[in-house]
Short mmCIF file of C-alpha atoms (C1' of nucleotides) and ligand atoms in Angstrom, two decimals:
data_model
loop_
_atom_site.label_atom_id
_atom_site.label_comp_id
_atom_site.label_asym_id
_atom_site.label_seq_id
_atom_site.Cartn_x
_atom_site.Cartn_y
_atom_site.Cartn_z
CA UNK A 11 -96.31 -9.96 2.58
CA UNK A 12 -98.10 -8.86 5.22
CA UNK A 13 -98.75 -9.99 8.78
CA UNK A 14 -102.87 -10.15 10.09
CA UNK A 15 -103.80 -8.57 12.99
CA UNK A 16 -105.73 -11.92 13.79
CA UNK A 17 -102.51 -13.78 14.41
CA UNK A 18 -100.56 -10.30 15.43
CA UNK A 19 -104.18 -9.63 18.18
CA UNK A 20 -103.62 -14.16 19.28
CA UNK A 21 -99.84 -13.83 19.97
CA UNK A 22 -100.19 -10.37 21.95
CA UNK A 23 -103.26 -11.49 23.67
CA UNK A 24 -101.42 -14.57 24.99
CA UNK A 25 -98.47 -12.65 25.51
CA UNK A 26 -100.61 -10.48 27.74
CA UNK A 27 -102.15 -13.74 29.81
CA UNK A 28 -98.69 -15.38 30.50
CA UNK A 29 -97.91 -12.87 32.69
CA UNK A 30 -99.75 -13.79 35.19
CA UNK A 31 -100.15 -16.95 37.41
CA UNK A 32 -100.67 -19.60 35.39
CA UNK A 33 -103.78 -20.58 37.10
CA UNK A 34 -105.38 -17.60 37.53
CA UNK A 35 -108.39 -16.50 34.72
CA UNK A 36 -107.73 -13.80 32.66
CA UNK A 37 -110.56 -11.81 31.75
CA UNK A 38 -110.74 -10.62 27.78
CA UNK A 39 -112.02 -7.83 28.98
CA UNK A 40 -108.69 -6.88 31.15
CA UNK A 41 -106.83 -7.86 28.26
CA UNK A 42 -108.79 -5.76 25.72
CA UNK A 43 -108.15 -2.73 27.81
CA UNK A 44 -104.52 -3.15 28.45
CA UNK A 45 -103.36 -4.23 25.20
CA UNK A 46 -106.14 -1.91 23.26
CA UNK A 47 -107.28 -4.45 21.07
CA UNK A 48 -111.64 -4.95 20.46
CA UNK A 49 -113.23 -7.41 23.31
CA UNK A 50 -115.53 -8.60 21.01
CA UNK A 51 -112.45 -9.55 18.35
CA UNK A 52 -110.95 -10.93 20.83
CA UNK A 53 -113.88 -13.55 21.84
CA UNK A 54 -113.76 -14.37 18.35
CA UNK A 55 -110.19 -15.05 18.44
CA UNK A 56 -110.17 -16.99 21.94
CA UNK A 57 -112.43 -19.09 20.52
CA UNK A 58 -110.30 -20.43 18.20
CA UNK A 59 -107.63 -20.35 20.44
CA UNK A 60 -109.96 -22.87 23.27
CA UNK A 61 -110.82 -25.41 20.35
CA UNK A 62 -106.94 -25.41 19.15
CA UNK A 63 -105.96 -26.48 22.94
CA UNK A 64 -104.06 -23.51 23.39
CA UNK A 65 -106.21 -22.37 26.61
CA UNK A 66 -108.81 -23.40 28.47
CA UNK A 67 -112.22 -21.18 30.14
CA UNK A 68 -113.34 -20.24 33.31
CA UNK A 69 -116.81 -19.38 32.67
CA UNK A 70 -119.18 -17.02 35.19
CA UNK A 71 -118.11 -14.43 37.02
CA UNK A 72 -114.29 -14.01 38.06
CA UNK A 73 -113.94 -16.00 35.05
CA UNK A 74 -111.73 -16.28 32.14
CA UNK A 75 -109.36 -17.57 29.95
CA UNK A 76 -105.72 -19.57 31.07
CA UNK A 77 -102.95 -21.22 29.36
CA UNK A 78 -103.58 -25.19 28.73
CA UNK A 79 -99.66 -25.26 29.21
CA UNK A 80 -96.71 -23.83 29.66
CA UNK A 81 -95.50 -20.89 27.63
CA UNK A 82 -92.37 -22.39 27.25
CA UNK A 83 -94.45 -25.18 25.35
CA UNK A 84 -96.80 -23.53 23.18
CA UNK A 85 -95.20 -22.68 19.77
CA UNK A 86 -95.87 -19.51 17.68
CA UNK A 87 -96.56 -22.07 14.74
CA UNK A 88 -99.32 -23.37 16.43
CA UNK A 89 -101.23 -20.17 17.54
CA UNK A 90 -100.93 -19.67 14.07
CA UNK A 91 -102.51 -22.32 12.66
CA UNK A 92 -105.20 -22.31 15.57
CA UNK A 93 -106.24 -18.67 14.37
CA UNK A 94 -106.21 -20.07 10.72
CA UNK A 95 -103.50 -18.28 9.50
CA UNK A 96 -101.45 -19.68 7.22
CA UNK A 97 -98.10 -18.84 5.68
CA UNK A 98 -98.84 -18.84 1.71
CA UNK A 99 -96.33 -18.08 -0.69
CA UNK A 100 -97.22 -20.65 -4.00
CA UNK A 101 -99.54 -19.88 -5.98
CA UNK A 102 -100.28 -23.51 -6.50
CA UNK A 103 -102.28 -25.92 -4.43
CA UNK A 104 -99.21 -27.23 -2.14
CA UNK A 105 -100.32 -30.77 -2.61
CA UNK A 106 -101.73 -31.06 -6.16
CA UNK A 107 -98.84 -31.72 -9.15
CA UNK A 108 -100.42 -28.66 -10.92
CA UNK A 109 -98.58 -25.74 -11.65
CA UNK A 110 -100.21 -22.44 -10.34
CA UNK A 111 -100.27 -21.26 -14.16
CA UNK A 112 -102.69 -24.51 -14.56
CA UNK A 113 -99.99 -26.31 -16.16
CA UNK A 114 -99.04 -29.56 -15.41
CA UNK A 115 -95.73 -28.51 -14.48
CA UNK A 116 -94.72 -26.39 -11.31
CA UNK A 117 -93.95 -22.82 -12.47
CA UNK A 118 -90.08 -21.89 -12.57
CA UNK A 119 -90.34 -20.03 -9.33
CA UNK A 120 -92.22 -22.81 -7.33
CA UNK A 121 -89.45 -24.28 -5.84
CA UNK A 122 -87.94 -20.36 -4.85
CA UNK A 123 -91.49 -19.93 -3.31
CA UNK A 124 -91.52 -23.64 -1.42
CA UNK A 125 -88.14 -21.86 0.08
CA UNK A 126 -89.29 -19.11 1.68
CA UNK A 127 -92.58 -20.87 2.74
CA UNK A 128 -90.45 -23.30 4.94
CA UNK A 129 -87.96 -20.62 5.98
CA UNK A 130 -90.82 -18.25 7.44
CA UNK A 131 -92.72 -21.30 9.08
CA UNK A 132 -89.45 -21.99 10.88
CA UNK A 133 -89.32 -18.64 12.58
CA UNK A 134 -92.74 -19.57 13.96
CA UNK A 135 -91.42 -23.18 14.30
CA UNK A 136 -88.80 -22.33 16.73
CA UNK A 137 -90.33 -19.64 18.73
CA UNK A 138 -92.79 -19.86 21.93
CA UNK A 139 -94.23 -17.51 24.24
CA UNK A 140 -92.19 -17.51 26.94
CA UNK A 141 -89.28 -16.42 24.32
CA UNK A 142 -91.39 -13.64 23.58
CA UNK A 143 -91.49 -12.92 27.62
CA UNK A 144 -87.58 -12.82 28.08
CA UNK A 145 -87.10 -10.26 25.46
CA UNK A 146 -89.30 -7.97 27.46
CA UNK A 147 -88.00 -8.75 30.87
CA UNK A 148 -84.39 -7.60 29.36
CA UNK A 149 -85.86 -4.54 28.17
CA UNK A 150 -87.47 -3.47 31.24
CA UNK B 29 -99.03 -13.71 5.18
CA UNK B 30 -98.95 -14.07 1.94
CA UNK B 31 -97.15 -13.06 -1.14
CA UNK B 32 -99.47 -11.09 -3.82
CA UNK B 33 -99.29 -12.23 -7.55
CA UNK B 34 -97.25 -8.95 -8.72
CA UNK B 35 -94.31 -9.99 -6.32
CA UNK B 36 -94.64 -13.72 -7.65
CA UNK B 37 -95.12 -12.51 -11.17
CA UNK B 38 -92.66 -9.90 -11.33
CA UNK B 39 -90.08 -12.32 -10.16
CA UNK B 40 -91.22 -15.49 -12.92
CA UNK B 41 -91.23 -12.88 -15.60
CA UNK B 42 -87.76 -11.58 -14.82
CA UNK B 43 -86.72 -15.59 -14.44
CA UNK B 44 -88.16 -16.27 -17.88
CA UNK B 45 -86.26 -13.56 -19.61
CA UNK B 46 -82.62 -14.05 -17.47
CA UNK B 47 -82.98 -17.39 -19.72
CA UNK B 48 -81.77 -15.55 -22.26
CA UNK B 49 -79.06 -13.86 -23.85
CA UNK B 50 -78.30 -10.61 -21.98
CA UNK B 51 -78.83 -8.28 -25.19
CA UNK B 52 -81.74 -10.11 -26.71
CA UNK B 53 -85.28 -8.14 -26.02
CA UNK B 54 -88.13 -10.50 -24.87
CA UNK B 55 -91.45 -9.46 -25.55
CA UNK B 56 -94.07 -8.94 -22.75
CA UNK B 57 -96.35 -11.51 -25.29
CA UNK B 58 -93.62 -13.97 -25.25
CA UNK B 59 -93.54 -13.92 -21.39
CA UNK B 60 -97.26 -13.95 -21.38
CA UNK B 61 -97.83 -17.18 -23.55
CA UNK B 62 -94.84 -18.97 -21.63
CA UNK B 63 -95.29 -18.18 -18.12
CA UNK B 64 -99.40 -17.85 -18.44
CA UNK B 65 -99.90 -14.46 -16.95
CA UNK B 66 -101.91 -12.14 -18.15
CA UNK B 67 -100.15 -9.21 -20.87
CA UNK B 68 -101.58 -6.52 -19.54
CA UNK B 69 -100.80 -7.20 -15.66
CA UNK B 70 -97.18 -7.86 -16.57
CA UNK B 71 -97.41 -4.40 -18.52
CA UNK B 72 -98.48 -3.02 -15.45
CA UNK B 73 -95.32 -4.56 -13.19
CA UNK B 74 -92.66 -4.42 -15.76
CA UNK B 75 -93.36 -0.35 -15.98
CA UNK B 76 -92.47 -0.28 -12.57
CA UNK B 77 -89.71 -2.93 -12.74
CA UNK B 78 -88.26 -0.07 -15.62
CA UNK B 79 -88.83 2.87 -13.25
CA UNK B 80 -86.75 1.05 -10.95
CA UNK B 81 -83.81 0.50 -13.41
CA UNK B 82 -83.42 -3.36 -13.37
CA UNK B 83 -84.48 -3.75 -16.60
CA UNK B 84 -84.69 -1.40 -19.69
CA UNK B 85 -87.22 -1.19 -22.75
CA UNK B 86 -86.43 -1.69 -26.73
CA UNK B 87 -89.57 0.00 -28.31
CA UNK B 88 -91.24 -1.06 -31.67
CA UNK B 89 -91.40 -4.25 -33.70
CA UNK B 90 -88.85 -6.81 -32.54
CA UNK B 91 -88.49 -5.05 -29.37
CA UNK B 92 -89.20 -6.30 -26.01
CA UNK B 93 -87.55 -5.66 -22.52
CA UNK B 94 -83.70 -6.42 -21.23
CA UNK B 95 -82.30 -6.58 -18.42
CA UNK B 96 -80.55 -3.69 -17.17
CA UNK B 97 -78.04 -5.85 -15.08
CA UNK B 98 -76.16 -9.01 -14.69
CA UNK B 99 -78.81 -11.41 -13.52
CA UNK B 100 -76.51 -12.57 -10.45
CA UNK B 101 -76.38 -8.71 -9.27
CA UNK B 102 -79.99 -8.87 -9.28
CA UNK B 103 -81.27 -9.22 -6.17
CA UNK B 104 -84.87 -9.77 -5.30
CA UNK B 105 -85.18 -7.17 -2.59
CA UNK B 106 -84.64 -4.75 -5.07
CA UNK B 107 -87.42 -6.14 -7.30
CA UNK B 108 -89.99 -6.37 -4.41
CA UNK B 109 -89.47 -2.72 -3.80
CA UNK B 110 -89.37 -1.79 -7.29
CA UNK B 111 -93.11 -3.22 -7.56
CA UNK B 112 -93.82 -1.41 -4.54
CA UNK B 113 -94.38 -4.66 -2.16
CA UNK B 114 -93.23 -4.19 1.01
CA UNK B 115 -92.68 -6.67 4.31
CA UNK B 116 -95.08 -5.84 6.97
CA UNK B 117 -95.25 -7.52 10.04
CA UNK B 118 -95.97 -4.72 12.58
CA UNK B 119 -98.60 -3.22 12.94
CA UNK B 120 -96.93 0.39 14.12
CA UNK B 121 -95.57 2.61 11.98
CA UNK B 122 -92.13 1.55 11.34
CA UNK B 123 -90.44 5.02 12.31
CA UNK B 124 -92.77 6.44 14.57
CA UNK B 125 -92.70 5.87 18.42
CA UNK B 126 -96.02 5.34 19.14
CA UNK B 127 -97.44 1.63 19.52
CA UNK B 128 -99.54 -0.31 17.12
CA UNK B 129 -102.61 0.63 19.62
CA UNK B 130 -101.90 4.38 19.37
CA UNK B 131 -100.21 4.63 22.68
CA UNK B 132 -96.88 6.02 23.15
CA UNK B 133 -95.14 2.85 23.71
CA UNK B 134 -94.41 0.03 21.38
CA UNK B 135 -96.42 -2.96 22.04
CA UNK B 136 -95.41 -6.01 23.98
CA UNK B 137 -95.18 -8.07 20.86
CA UNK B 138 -93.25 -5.27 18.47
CA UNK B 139 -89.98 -6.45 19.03
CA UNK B 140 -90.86 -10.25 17.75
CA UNK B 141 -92.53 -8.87 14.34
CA UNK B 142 -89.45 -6.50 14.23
CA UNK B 143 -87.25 -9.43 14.11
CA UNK B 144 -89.48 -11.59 11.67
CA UNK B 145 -89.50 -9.01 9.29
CA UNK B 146 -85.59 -8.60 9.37
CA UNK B 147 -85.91 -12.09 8.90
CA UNK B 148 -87.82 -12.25 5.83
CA UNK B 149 -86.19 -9.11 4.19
CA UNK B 150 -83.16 -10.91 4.82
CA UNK B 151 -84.14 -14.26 2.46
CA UNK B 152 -84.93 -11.35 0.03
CA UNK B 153 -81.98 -9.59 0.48
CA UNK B 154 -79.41 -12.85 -0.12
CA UNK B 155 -81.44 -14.33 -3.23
CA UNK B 156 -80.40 -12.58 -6.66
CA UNK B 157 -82.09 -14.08 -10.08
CA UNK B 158 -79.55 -16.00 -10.65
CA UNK B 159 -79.67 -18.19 -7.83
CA UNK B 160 -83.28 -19.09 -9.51
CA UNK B 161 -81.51 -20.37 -12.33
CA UNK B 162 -78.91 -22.65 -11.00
CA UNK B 163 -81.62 -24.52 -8.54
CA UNK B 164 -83.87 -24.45 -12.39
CA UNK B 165 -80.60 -26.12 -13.93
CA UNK B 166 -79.74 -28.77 -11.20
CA UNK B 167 -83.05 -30.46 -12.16
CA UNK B 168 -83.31 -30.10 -15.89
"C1'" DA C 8 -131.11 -12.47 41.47
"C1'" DT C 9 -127.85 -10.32 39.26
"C1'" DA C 10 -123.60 -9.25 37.43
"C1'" DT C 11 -119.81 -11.09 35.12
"C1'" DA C 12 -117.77 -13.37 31.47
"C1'" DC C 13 -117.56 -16.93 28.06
"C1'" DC C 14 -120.18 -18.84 23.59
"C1'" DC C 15 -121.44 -18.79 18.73
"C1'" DG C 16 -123.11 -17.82 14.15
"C1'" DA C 17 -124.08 -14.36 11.07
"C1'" DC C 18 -123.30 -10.04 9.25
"C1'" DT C 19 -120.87 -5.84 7.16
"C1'" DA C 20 -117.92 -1.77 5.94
"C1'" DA C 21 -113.70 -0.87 4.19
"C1'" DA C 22 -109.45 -1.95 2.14
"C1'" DA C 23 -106.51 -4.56 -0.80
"C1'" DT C 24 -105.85 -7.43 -4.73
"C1'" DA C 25 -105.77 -8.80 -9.27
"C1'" DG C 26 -106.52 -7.58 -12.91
"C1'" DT C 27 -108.83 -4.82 -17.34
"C1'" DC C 28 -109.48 -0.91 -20.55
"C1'" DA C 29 -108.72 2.91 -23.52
"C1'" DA C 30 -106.00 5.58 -25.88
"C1'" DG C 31 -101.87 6.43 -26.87
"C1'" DT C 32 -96.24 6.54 -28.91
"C1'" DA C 33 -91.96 4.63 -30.93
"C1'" DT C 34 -89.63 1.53 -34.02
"C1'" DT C 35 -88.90 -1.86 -37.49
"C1'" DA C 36 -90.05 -4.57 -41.61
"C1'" DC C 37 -91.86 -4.59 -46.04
"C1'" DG D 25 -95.09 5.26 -46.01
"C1'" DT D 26 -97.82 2.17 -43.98
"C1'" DA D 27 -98.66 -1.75 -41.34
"C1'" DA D 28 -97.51 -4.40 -37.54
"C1'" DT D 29 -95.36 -4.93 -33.28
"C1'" DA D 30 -94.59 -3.70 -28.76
"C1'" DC D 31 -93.92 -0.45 -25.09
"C1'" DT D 32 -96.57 3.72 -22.17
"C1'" DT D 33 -99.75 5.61 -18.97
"C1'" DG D 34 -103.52 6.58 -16.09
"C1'" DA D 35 -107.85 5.32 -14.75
"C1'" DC D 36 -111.20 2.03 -13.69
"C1'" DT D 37 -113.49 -2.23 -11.63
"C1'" DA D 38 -114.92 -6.81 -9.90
"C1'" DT D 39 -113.71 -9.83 -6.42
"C1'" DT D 40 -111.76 -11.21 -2.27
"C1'" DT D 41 -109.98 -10.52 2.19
"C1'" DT D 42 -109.70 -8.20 6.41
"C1'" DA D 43 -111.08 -6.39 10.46
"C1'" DG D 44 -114.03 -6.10 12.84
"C1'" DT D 45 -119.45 -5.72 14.85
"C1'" DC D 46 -124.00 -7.46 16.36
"C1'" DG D 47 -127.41 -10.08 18.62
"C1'" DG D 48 -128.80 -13.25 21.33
"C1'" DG D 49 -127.39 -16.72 23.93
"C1'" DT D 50 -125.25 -19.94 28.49
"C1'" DA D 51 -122.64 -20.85 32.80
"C1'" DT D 52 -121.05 -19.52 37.35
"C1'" DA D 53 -119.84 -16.86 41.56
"C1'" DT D 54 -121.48 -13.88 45.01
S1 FES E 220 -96.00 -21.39 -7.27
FE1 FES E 220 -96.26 -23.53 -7.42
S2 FES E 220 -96.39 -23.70 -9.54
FE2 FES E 220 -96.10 -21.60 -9.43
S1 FES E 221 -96.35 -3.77 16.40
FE1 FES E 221 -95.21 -2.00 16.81
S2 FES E 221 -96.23 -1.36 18.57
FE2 FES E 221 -97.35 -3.10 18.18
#
DNA sequence: ATATACCCGACTAAAATAGTCAAGTATTAC
DNA sequence: GTAATACTTGACTATTTTAGTCGGGTATAT
C-alpha cells in the first residue's frame, strides 16, 4: 500500500496555496520552488485540479492558480479523485458480481478488502485543507 | 494506493487453510485449485509466510503447510510484514530528519501521511484471521 | 512587444508488480 | 526401493505503473 506522489505533490501543492489570500494567484512556479516539487508536474497536476473545480486560473502575467473555495470546504477525498487516484484494495471490479478469481462468487477475503477500502476513504472523507493548516500553525 | 496481489493472496491462502483443522497439512495445490491463484506465486509467499513463523511446513506426500498459531492470535500486520509489504504514505524516510524534498525539514504535509499511515497499520494491527472467519460464517 | 504564466497532448525512463522457471530435497505410499 | 507428492530456493522476465519530461502552444499584464 503505497501512497503516489501525484495525490501526495496535489494535497501539498494546495496546502502551499492556502496560505495565502484567498484571492491572490499563486504562481506554480513559486510553489515548485518552495515546496521542491517539478513545475512542469505540477501543470500537469493543476490541470486536473482546474477541471475537478478545485481552483480556478489567472492566466498572463502576475497570474496563477487560487482556491475555487474555502479550505475549510474542499475535502482530501475529492483532490483525490480529481488527480485520479483511487483507493483500490479488491481485486474485483467493485460493481460487477464476479469474484476477482473469475468466479462467480466474491473471493473469501472480498468483504475484509470492501472494509478497509471504506475505512481508508473515510480518512480522506473527513479531512480538508484547512485541517491540514491547523496542525502546522500548532507546530510552529 | 493500492494493495498488491501477494498481500491479498497471502491473506486468502492463510483464510482457506484456517478452515481447517489446526493439525491437518493443506497442500499449496489444494489452495491453488480452490482459491484460483497461481501454485507457484503462492510458493513464492508462503516461503516467506514460513520464514516468518506463522505457519510451518510438513514435507513429502500428504504433506502440505499448518499453521504455526491459533488463527485468532494471527494478526494480519504480522502477515503483511512477513511478505515484506509495507504501509507507505510518506514520501521521507520514515527515521530520517530530512523532508521528502531533501531539505532538512519535514514537509508541510508529513504530519497528515504520518497519521494516515498509523491509521491504516492500525486496521491491520486489530484484524487477526479469525475475524475473517466469523464475518465468512455470519453469511453462510 | 515582451515577459510571465497557464494549457495540453504525447512521450519516456525507471521502478514495481505479478508472476514463471529450473533444478532441486524430503517424505510417504505402494 | 521407487514413484509420486509436495515443499525449497534463487534467478529470471513480461507487463504495468509511476514519475516525470518535452514541445509547442495561448492569454494577459506591463
Ligand atoms: S477481492 Fe473481490 S472477489 Fe476477491
Ligand atoms: S512526507 Fe515526510 S517530509 Fe514530506
Amino acid at each position: 500500500m503505497k501512497l503516489n506522489t501525484k495525490s501526495r505533490y496535489a494535497v501539498m501543492a494546495l496546502a502551499d496555496m492556502s496560505k495565502f489570500p484567498i484571492n491572490n494567484p499563486v504562481s506554480l512556479r513559486d510553489i515548485s520552488l518552495r515546496q521542491s516539487i517539478s513545475l512542469l508536474y505540477l501543470e500537469q497536476i493543476f490541470l486536473k485540479l482546474k477541471k475537478n473545480e478545485i481552483v480556478k486560473s489567472v492566466r498572463g502575467s502576475n497570474g496563477g492558480y487560487v482556491l475555487k473555495r474555502d479550505p475549510k470546504n474542499i475535502k482530501l477525498s475529492e483532490i483525490f479523485q480529481a488527480v485520479d487516484q483511487k483507493v483500490k484494495t479488491v481485486g474485483c471490479k467493485k460493481d460487477s458480481k464476479k469474484g476477482c478469481n473469475g468466479k462467480s462468487v466474491k473471493c473469501i477475503t472480498h468483504e475484509l478488502w470492501d472494509e478497509l477500502d471504506i475505512y481508508i476513504n473515510n480518512f480522506f472523507e473527513n479531512k480538508n485543507l484547512s485541517d491540514l493548516l491547523m496542525t502546522k500553525e500548532r507546530k510552529n
